[in-house]
mmCIF file of C-alpha atoms in Angstrom:
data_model
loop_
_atom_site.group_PDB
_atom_site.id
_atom_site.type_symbol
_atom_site.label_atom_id
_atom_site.label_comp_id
_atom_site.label_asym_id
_atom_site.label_seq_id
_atom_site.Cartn_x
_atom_site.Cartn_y
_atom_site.Cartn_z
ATOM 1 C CA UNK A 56 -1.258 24.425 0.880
ATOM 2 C CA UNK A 57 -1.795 27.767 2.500
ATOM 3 C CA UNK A 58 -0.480 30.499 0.030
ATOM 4 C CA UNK A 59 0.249 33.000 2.706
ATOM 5 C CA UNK A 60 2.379 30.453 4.571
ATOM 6 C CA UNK A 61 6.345 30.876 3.154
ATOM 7 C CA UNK A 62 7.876 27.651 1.574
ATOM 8 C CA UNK A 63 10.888 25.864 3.885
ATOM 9 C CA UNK A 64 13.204 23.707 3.372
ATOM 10 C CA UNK A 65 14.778 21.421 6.163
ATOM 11 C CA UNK A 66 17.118 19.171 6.758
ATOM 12 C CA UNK A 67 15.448 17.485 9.930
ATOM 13 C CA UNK A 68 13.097 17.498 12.437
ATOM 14 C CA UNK A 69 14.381 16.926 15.919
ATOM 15 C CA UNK A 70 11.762 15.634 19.084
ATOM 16 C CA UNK A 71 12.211 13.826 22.261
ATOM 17 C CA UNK A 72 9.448 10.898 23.111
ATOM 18 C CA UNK A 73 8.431 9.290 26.530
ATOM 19 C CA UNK A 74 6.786 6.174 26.598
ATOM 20 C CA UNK A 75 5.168 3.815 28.606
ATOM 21 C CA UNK A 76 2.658 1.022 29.278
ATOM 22 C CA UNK A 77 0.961 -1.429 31.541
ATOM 23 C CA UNK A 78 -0.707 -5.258 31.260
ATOM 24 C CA UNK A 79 -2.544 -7.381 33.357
ATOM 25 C CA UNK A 80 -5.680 -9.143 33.618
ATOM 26 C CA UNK A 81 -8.934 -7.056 34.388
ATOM 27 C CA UNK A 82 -11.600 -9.290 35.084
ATOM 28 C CA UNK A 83 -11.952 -13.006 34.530
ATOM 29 C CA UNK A 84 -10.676 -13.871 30.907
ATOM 30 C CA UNK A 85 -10.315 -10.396 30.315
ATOM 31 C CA UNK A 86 -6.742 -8.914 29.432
ATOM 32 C CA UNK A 87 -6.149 -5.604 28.713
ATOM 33 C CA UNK A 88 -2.712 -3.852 27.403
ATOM 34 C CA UNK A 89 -2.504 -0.067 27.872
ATOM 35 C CA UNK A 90 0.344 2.205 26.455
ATOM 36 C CA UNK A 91 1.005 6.082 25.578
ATOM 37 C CA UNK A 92 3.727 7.515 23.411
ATOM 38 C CA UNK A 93 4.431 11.507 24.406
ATOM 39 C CA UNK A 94 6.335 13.198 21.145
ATOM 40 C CA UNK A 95 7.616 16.811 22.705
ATOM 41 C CA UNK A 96 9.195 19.302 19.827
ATOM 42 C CA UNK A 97 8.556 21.958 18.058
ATOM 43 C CA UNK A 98 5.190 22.714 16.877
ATOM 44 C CA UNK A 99 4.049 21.754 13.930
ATOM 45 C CA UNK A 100 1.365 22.974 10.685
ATOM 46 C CA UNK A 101 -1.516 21.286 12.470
ATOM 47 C CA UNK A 102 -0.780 20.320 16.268
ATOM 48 C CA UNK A 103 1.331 21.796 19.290
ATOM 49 C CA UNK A 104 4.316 20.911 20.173
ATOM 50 C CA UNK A 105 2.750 17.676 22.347
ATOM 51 C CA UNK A 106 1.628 15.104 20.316
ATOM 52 C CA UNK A 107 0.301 12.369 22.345
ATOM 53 C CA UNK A 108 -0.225 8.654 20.713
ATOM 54 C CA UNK A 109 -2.268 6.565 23.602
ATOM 55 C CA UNK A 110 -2.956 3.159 22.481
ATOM 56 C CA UNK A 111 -5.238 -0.269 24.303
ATOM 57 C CA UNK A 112 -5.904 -3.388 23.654
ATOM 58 C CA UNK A 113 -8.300 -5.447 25.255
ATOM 59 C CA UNK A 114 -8.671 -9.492 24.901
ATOM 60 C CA UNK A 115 -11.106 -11.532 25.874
ATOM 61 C CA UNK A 116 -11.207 -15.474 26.081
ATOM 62 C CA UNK A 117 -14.915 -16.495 25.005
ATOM 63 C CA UNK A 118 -14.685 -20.279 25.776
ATOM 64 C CA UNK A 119 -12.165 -22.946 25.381
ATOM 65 C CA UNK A 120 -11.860 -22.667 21.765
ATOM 66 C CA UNK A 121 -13.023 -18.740 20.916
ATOM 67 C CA UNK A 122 -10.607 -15.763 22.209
ATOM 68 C CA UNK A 123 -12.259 -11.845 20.781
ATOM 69 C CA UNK A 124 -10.291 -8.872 21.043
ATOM 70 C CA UNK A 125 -10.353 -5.510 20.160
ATOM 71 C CA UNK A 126 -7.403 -2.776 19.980
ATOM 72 C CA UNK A 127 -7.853 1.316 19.371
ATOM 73 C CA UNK A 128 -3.935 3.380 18.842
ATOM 74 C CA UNK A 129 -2.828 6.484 17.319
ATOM 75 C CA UNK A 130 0.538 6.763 15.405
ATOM 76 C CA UNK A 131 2.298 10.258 14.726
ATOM 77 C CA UNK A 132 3.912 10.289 10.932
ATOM 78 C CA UNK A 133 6.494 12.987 10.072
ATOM 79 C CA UNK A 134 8.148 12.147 6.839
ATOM 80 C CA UNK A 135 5.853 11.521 3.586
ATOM 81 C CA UNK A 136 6.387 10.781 -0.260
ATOM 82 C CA UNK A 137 4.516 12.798 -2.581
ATOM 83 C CA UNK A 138 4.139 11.512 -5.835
ATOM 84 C CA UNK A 139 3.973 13.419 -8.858
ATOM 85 C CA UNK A 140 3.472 13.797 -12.728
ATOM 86 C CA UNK A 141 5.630 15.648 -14.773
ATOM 87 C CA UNK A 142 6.329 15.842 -18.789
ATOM 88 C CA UNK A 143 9.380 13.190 -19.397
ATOM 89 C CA UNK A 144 11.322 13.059 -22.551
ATOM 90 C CA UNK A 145 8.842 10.602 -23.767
ATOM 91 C CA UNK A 146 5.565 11.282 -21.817
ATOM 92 C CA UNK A 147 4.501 12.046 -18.381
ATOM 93 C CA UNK A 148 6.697 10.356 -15.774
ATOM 94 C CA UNK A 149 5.276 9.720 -12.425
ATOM 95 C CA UNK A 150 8.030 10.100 -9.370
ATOM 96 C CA UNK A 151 7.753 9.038 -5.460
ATOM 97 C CA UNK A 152 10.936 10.551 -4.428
ATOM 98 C CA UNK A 153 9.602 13.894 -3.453
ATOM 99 C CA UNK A 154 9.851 13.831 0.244
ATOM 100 C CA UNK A 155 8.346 16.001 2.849
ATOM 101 C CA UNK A 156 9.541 16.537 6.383
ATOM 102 C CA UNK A 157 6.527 18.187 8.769
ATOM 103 C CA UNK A 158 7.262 21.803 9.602
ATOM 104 C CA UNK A 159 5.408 24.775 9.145
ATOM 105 C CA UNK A 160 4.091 24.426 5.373
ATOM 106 C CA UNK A 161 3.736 20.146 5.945
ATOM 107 C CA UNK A 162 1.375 18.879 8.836
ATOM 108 C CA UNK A 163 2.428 15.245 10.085
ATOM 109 C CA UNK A 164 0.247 12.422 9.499
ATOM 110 C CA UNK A 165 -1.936 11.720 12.417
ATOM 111 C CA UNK A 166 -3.846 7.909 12.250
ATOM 112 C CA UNK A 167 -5.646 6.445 14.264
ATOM 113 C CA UNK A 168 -6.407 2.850 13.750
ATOM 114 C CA UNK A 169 -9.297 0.811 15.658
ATOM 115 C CA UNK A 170 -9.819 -3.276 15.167
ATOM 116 C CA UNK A 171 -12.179 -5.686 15.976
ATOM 117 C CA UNK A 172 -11.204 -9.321 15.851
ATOM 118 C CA UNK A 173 -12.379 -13.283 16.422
ATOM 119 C CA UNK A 174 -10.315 -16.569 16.867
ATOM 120 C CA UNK A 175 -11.646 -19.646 17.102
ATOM 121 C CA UNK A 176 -9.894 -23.393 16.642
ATOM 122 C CA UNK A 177 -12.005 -25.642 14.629
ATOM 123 C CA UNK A 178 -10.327 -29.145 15.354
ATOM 124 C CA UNK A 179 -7.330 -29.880 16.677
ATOM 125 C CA UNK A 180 -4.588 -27.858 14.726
ATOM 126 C CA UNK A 181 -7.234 -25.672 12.302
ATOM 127 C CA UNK A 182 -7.854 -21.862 13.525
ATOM 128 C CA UNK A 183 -10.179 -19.753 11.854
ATOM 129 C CA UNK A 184 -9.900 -16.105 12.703
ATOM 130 C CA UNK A 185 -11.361 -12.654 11.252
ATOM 131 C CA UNK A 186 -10.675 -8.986 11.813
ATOM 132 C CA UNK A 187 -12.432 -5.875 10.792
ATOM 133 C CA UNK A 188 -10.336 -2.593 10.942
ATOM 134 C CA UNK A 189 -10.978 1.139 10.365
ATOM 135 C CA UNK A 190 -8.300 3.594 9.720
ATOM 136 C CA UNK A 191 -8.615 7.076 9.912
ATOM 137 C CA UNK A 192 -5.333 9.096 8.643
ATOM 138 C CA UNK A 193 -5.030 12.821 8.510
ATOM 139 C CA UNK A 194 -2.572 15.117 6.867
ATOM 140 C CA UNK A 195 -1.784 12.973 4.608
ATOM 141 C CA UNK A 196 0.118 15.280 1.407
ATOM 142 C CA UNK A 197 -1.609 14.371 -2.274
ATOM 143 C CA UNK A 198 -1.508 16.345 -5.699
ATOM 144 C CA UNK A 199 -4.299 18.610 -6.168
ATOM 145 C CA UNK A 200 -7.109 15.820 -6.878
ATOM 146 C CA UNK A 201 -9.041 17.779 -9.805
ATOM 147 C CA UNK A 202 -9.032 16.658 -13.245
ATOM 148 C CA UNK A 203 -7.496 19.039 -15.509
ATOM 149 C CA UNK A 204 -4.103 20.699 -16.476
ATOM 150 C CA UNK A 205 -1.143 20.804 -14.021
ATOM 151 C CA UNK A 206 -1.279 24.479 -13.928
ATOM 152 C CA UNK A 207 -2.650 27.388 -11.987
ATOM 153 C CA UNK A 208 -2.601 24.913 -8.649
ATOM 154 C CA UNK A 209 -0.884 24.212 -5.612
ATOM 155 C CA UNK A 210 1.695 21.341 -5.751
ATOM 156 C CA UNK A 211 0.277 19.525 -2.860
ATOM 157 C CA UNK A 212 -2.851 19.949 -0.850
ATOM 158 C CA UNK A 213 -3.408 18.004 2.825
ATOM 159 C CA UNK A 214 -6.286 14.831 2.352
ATOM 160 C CA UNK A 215 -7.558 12.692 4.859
ATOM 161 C CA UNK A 216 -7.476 8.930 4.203
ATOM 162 C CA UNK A 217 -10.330 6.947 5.643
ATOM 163 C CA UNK A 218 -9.795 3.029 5.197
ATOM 164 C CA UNK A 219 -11.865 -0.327 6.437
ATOM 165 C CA UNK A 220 -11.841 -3.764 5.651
ATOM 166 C CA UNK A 221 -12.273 -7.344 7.153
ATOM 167 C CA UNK A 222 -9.225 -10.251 6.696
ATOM 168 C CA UNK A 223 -10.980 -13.697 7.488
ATOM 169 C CA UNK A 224 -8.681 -16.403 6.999
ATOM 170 C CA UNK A 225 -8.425 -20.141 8.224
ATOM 171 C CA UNK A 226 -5.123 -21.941 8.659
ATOM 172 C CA UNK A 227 -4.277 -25.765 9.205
ATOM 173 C CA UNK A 228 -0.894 -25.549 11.385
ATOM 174 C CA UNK A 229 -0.228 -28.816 12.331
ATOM 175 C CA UNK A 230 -0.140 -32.727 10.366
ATOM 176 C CA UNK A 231 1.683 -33.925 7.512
ATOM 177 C CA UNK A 232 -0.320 -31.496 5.431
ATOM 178 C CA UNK A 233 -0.571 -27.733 6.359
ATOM 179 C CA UNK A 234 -1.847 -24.932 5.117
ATOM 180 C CA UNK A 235 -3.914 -21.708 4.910
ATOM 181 C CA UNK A 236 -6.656 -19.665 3.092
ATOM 182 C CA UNK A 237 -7.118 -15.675 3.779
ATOM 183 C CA UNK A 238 -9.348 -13.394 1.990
ATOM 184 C CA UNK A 239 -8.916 -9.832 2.577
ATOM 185 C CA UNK A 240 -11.638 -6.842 1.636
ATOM 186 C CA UNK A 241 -10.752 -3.528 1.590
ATOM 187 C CA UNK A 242 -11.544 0.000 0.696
ATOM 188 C CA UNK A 243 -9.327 2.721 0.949
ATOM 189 C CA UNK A 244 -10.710 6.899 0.149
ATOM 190 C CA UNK A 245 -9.265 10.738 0.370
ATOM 191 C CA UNK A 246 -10.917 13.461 0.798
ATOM 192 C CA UNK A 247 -9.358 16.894 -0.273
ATOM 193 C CA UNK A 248 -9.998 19.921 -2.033
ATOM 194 C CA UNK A 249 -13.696 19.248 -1.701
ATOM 195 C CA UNK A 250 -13.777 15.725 -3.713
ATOM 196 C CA UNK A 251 -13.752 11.903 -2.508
ATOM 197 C CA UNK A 252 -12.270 9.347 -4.441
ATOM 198 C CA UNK A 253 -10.450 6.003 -4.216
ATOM 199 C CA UNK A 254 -6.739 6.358 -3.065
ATOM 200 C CA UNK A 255 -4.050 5.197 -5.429
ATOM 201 C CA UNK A 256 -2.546 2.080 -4.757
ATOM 202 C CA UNK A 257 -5.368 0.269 -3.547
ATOM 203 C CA UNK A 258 -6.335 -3.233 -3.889
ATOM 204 C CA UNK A 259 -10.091 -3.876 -2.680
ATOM 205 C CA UNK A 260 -9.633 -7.882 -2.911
ATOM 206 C CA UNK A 261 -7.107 -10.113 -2.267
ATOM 207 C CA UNK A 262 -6.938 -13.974 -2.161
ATOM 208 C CA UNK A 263 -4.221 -16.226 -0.947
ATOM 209 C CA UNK A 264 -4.051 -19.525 -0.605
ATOM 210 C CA UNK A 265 -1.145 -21.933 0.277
ATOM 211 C CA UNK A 266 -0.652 -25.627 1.308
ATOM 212 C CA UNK A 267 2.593 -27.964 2.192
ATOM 213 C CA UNK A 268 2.820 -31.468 2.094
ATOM 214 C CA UNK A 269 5.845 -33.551 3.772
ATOM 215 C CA UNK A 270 6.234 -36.081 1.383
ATOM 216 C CA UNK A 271 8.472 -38.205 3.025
ATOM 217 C CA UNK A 272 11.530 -37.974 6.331
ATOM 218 C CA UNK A 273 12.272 -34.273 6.273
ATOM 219 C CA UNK A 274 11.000 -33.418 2.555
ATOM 220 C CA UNK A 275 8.058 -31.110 1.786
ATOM 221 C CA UNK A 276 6.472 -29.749 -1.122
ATOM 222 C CA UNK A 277 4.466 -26.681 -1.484
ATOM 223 C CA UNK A 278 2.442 -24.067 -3.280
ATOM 224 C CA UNK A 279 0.997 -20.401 -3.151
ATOM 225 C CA UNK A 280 -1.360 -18.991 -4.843
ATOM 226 C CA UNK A 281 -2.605 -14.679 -4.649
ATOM 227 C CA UNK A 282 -5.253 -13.239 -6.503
ATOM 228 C CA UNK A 283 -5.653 -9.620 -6.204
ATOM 229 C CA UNK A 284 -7.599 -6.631 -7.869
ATOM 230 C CA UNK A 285 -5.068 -4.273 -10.020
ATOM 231 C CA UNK A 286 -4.348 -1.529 -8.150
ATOM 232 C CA UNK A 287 -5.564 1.631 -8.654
ATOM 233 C CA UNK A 288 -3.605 4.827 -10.018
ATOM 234 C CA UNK A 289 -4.207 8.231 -11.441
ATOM 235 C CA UNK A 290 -2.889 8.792 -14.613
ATOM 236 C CA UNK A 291 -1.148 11.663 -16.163
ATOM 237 C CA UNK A 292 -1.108 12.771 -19.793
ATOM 238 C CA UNK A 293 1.269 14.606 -21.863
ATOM 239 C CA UNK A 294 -0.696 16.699 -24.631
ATOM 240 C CA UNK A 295 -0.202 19.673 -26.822
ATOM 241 C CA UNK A 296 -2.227 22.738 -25.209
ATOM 242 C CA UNK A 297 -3.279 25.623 -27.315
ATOM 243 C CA UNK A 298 -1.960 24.861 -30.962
ATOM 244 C CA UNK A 299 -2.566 27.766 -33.645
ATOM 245 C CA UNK A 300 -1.368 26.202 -36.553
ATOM 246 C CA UNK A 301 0.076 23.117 -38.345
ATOM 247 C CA UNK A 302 4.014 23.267 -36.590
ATOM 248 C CA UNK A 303 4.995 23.013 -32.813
ATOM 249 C CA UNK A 304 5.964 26.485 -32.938
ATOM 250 C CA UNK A 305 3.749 28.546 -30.504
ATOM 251 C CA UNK A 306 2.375 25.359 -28.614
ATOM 252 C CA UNK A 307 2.607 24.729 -25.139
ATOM 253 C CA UNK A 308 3.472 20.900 -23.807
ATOM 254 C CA UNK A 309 1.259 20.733 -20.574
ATOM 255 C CA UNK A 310 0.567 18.217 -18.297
ATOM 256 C CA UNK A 311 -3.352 16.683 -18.107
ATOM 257 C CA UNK A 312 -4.415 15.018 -14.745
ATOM 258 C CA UNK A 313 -7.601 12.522 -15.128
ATOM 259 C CA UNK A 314 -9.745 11.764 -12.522
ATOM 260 C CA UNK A 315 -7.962 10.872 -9.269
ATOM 261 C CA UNK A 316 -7.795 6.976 -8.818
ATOM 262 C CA UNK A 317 -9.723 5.803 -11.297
ATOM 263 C CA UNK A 318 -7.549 3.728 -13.471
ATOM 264 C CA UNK A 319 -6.466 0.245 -12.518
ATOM 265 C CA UNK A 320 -4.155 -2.080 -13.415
ATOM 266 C CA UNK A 321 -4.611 -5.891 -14.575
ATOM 267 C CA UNK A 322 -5.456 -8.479 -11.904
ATOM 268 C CA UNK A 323 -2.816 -9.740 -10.206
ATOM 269 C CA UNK A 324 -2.381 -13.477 -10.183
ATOM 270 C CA UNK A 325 0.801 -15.353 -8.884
ATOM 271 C CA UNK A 326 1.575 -19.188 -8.299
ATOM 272 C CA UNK A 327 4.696 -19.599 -6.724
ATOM 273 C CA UNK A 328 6.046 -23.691 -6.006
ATOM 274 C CA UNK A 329 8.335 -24.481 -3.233
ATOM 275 C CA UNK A 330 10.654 -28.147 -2.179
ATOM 276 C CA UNK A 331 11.845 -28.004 1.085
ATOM 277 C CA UNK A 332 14.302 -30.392 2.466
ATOM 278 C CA UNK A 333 16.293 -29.984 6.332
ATOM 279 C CA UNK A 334 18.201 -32.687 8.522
ATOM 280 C CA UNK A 335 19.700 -32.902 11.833
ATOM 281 C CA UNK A 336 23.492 -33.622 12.259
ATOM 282 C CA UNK A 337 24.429 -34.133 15.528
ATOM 283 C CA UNK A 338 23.953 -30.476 16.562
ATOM 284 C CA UNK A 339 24.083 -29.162 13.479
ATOM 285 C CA UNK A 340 20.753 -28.284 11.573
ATOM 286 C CA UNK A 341 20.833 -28.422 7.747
ATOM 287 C CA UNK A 342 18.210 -27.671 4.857
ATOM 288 C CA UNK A 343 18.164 -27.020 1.080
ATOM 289 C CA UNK A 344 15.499 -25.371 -0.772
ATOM 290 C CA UNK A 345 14.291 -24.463 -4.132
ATOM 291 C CA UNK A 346 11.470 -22.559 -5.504
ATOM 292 C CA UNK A 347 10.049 -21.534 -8.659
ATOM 293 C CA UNK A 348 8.332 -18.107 -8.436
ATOM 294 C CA UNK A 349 5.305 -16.820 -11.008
ATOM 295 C CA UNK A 350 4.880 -20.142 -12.656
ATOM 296 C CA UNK A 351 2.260 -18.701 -14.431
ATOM 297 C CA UNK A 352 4.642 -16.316 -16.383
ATOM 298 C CA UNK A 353 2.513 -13.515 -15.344
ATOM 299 C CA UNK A 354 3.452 -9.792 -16.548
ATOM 300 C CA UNK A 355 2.133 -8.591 -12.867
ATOM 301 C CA UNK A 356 2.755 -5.133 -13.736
ATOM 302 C CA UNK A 357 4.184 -2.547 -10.182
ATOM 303 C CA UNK A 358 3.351 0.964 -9.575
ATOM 304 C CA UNK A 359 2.255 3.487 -12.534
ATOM 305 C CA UNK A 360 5.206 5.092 -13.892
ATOM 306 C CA UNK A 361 4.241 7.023 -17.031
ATOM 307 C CA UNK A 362 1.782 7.785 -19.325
ATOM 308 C CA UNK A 363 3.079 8.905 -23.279
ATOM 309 C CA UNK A 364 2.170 11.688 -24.994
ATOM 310 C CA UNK A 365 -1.586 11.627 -26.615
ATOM 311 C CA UNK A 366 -0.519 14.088 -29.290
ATOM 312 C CA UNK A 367 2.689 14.724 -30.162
ATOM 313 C CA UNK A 368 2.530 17.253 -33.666
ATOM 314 C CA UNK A 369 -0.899 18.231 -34.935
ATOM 315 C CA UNK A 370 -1.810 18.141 -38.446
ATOM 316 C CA UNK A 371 -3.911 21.912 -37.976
ATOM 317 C CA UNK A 372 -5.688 23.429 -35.437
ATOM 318 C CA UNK A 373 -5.488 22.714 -31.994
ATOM 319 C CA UNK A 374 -4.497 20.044 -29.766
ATOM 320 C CA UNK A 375 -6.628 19.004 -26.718
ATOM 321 C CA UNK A 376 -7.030 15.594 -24.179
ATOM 322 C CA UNK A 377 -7.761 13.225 -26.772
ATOM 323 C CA UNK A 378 -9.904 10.538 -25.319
ATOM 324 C CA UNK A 379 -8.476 7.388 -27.685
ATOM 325 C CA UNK A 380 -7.555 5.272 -26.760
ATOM 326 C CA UNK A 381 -9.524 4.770 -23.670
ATOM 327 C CA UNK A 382 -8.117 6.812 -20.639
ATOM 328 C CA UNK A 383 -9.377 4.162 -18.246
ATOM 329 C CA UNK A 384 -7.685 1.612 -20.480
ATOM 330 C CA UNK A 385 -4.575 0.330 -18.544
ATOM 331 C CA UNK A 386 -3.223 -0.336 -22.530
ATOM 332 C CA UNK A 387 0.855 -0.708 -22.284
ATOM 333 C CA UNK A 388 1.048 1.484 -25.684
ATOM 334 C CA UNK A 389 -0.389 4.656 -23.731
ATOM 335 C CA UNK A 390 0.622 3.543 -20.027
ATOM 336 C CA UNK A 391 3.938 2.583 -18.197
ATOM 337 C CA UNK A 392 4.105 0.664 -14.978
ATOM 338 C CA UNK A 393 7.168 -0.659 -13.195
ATOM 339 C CA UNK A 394 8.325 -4.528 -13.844
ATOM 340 C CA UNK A 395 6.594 -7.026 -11.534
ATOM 341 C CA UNK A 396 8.422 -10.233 -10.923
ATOM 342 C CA UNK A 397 9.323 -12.554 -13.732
ATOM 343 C CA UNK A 398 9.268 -16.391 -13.838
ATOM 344 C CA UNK A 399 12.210 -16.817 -11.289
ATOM 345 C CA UNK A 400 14.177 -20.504 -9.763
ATOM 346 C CA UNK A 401 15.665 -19.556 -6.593
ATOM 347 C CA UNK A 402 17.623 -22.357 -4.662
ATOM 348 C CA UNK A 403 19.787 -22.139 -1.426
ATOM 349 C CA UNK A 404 20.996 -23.727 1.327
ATOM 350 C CA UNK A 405 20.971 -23.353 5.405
ATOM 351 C CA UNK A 406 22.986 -23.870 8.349
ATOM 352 C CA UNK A 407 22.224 -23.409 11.868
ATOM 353 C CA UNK A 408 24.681 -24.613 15.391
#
């Protein structure tokens, strides 16, 4: 952040919006879909006080069986979670809940967001389709990205997040069997303060597949399967900074920041199994379900939480980073993520007149 500019607090941002748009067919199997959003208020760290978000999609019908398309839009974000290390009672917890409105200190998020996409049906009932997108998001609040103690640095500096992929996927939506196979690739980057790394979060590959089979009358089985990279996180350490002697006395706990988005978690994997069962009743519609979620028992570990303390009381001289065990180890004695989903039944029942 700029250190001249003073720090503000509040409570809301107020703007008025006009919007509009427009559809029709431009040319033979051409159809285009225009719109503009016009966001009038006060001006803020980064743009005027009119912040326009224009937005068109065009789509094209190739043949009997192929349809392309293509889409360009701009979105205007004002409110932002900034997450955080700090020393815990027990390590370094990491926190989302720091929240930042856009104001004079905090610019909004401008993205802008172009895709490029292709459907075609292979048989009767089976479409295959594929999309490519680039995303190009600016003003986008991060922690300071070098490596190195939490000190002697601004809170939060402004990055710009520059993401593309491709989803290809083919689906089977009609028939006694169904079902669907998508592969997604995907890289995701920030740039601030000079340095480019991987944002946090991100998952380059993910894998889904999922089938249902009616089994008999109104009763179908079914299964789901993801595979997906761990995702990536920075991770914060709690060490003992400029020890003189054998006690605590004199030391200093500080916070160490590693290398921005280089750790990742374990591979996700989930199998999830579905029955399915629904009748008619004169006009009443009835059904009953039950699944069983993460068959595979799976620890499927959330978002990075926490990282303990390295070294806690040295035994003489002075404590730096230690480097064991492995800081690009995702080991749970050193690292703390939140719970993902445990083997779970879930069973209901629906009703619809």
């Amino acid at each position: 952040s700029d250190p001249s500019r003073p720090v503000e607090a509040d409570r809301s941002l107020r703007y008025g919006l006009l919007w509009g748009e427009v559809e029709g067919d431009v040319a033979p199997g051409l159809r285009a879909l225009a719109g503009a959003r016009a966001e009038v208020g006060r001006a803020l760290w980064g743009s005027g006080r009119l912040r326009m978000a224009p937005r068109l999609s065009l789509r094209y019908r190739a043949g009997r069986r192929t349809t392309l398309s293509a889409a360009a839009g701009r979105t205007w974000q004002y409110a932002q979670a900034l997450v955080a290390g700090a020393p815990g009672h027990d390590g370094v917890a990491v926190s989302g809940v720091f929240w930042t409105l856009a104001g004079d200190t905090v610019p909004a998020i401008r993205s802008d967001v172009y895709t490029l996409g292709a459907e075609r049906w292979l048989a009767d009932g089976v479409l295959a389709s594929a999309t490519a997108y680039l995303r190009d998001a600016d003003g986008v609040r991060i922690p300071h990205p070098a490596e190195g103690w939490l000190v002697d640095r601004p809170l939060s500096v402004a990055a710009r997040n520059r993401a593309r992929g491709v989803d290809v996927s083919v689906r089977r939506l009609a028939g006694r069997w169904t079902g669907s196979a998508g592969y997604a690739y995907g890289v995701s980057e920030l740039e601030a303060a000079g340095e480019r790394f991987p944002a946090p979060t991100g998952r380059e590959h993910t894998l889904d597949l999922s089938g249902m089979l009616k089994v008999a009358g109104e009763l179908r089985v079914g299964a789901a399967y993801t595979l997906a990279s761990g995702v990536r996180y920075t991770r914060y350490e709690w060490v003992l900074e400029d020890c003189g002697g054998a006690a605590e006395e004199g030391c200093r706990f500080a916070t160490y920041a590693r290398p921005p988005g280089a750790m990742r978690a374990p591979t996700y994997r989930s199998l999830d199994l579905l029955a399915d069962w629904s009748a008619s009743l004169g006009r009443w519609q009835m059904g009953a379900y039950a699944q069983l979620r993460n068959v595979l028992r799976r620890d499927n570990v959330g978002a990075y939480t926490a990282s303990r303390p390295i070294c806690t009381k040295p035994q003489g001289g002075s404590c730096h980073p230690i480097l064991e065990p492995d800081p690009t180890s995702w080991d749970p004695r050193t690292n703390r993520f939140l719970p993902g989903l445990p083997f779970l039944p879930l069973a209901g029942v629906r009703v619809a007149f």
